[in-house]
Coordinates of C-alpha atoms in Angstrom, one line a residue:
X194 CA -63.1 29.2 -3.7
X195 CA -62.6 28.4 -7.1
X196 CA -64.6 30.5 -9.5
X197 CA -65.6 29.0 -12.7
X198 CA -64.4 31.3 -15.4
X199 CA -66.9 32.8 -17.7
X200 CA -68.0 31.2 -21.0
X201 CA -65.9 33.8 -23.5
X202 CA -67.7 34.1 -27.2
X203 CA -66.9 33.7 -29.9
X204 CA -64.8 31.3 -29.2
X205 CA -61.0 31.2 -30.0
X206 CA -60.0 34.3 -31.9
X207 CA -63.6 33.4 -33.9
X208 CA -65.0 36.3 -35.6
X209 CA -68.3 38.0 -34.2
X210 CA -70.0 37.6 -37.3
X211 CA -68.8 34.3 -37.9
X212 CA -70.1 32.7 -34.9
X213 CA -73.5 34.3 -34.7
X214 CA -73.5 32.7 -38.0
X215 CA -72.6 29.5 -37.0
X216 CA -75.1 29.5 -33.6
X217 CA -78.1 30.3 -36.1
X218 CA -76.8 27.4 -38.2
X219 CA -77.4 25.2 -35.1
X220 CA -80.6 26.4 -34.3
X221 CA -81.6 26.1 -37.8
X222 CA -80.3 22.8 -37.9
X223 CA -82.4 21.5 -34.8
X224 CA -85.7 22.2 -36.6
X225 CA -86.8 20.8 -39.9
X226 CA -87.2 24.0 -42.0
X227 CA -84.5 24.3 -44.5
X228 CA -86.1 26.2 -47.0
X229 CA -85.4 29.6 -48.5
X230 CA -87.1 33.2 -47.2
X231 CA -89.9 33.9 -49.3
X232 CA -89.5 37.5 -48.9
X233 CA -91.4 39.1 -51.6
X234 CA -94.5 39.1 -50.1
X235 CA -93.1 41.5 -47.3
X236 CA -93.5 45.7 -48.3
X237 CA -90.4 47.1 -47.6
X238 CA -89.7 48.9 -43.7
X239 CA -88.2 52.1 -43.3
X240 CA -86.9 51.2 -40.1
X241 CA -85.8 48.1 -40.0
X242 CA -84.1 45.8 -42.8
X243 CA -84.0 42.1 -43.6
X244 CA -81.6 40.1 -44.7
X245 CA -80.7 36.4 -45.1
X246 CA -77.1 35.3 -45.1
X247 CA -78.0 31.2 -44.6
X248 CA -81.0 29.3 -45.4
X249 CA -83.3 29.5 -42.1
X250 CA -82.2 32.6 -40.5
X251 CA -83.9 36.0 -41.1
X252 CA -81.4 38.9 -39.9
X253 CA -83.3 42.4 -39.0
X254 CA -81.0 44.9 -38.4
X255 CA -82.5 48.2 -36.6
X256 CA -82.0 51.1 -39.2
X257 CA -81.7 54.3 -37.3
X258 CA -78.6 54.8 -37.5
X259 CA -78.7 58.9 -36.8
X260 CA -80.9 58.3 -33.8
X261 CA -78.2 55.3 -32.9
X262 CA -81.6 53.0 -33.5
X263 CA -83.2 54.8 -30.7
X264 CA -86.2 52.7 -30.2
X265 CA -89.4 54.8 -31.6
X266 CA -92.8 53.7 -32.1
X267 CA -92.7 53.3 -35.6
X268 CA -89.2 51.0 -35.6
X269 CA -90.9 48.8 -33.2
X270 CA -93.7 48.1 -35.4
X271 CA -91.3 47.6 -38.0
X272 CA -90.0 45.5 -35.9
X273 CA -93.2 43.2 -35.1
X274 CA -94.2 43.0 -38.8
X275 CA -90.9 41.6 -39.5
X276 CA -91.2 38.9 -36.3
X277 CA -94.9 38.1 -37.1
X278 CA -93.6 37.2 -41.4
X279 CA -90.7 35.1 -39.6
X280 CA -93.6 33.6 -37.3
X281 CA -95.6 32.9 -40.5
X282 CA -92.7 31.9 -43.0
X283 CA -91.5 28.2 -42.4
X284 CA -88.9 28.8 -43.8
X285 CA -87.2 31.0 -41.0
X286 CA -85.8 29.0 -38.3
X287 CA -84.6 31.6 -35.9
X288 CA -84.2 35.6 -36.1
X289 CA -81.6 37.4 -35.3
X290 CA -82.1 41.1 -34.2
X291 CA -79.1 43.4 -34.6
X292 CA -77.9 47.0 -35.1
X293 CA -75.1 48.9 -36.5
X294 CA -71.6 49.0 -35.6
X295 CA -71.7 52.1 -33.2
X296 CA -75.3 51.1 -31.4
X297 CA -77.7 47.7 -31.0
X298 CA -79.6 50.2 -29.8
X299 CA -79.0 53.1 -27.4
X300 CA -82.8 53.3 -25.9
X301 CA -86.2 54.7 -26.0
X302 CA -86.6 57.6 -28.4
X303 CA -86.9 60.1 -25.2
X304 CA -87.6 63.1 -27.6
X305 CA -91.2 61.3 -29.4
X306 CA -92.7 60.1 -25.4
X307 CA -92.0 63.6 -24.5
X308 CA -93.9 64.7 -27.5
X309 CA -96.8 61.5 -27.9
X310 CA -96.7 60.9 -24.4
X311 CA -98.2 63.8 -21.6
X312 CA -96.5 61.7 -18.7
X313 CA -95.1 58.6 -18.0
X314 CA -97.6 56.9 -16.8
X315 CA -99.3 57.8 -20.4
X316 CA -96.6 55.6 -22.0
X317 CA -97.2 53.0 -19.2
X318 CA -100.8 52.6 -19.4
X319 CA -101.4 52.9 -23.2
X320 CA -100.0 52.3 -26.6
X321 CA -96.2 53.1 -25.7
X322 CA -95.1 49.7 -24.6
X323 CA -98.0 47.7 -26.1
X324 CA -96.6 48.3 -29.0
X325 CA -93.1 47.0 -27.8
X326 CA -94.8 43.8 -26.3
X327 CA -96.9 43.2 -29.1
X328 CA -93.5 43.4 -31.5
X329 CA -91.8 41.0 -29.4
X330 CA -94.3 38.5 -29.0
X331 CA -94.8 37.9 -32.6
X332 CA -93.0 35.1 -33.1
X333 CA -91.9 31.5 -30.9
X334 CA -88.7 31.1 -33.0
X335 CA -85.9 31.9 -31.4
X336 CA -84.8 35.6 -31.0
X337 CA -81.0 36.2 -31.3
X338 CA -79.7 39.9 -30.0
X339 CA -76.4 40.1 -31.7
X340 CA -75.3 43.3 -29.4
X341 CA -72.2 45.5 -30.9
X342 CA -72.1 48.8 -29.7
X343 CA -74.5 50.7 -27.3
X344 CA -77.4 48.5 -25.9
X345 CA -79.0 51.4 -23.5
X346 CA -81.8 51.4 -21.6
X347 CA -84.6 50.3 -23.8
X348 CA -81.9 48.7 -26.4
X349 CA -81.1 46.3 -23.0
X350 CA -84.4 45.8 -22.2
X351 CA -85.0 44.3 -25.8
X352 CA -81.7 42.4 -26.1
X353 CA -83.1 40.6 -22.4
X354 CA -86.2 40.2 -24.3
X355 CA -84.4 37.8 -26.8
X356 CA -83.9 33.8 -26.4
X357 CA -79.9 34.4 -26.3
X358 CA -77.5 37.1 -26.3
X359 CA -74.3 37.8 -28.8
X360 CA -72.2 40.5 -27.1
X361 CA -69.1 42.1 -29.8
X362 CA -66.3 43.4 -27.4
X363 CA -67.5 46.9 -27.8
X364 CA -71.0 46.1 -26.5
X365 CA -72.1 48.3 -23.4
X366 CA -75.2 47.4 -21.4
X367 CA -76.9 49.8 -19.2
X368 CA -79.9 51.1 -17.9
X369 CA -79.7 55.1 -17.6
X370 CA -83.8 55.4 -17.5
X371 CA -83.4 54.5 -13.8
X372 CA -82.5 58.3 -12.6
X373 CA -85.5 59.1 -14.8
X374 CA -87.6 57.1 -12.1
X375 CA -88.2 54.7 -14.9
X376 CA -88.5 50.9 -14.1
X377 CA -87.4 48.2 -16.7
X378 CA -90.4 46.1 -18.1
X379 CA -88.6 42.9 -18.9

């Protein structure tokens, strides 16, 4: 049988940066918004920052980094207000979600369910993941996960939550939650 080899990227010795640059560029491209972020209207998150390295595309990068962006409550609202300006802007033309270099992000923050949350089912049933669904529906545009580092249980789940996925050489995708009798939600 002949096996199809897998679509490598970035292509040919092309930077990671460099082509998640140039991807956005093409997205950017295929809608008609060319304008600049309009960014002073947005208060500033502690968990999450925003940048804009081309005209169109809206960069938040998890800022954790102690925690390795372990996803709390609190960065995942950060999170949706910064989707639901790039919803309302017109000037963002896709969004690109991305971490540090050591971690995308390595998961739930286990230690604030076990305090906010009396038992699983808790998080299931209330504000726990409404808040994470509610973050990621915030916008249509088109979600980029640029994964380097760790992407870990929760950190996968919102990387498969995104339109496309950018994996660095060092990215690691897994889903440890399972021996915790957890179930993925995307």
């Amino acid at each position: 049988r002949n096996n199809p080899r897998p679509t490598v990227f970035p292509p040919g010795g092309m930077s990671f940066a460099r082509a998640a640059r140039s991807l956005c560029r093409s997205l950017v491209r295929a809608r008609a918004h060319r304008l600049y972020l309009s960014s002073s209207s947005l208060s500033p998150m502690e968990h999450v920052t925003l940048t804009t390295p081309a005209a169109g595309v809206l960069v938040v990068e998890l800022n954790r980094p102690k925690a390795l962006n372990a996803l709390s409550d609190a960065l995942m609202k950060d999170l949706g207000v910064a989707l639901a300006h790039a919803q309302q802007d017109q000037a963002v033309g896709a969004v690109v979600i991305t971490g540090n270099d050591k971690a995308f992000a390595a998961g739930a923050d286990v230690k604030e369910l076990a305090r906010e949350h009396a038992n699983r089912e808790d998080c299931v049933k209330k504000a726990c993941l409404k808040t994470w669904y509610d973050a990621m529906g915030a916008t249509s545009k088109p979600k980029i996960a640029a994964v380097r580092g760790y992407a870990f249980g929760g950190g996968c789940e919102l990387a498969l939550a995104c339109d496309i996925v950018i994996a660095a050489e060092n990215a690691q995708f897994g889903f440890p939650p399972l021996s915790l009798r957890i179930l993925p939600c995307v």
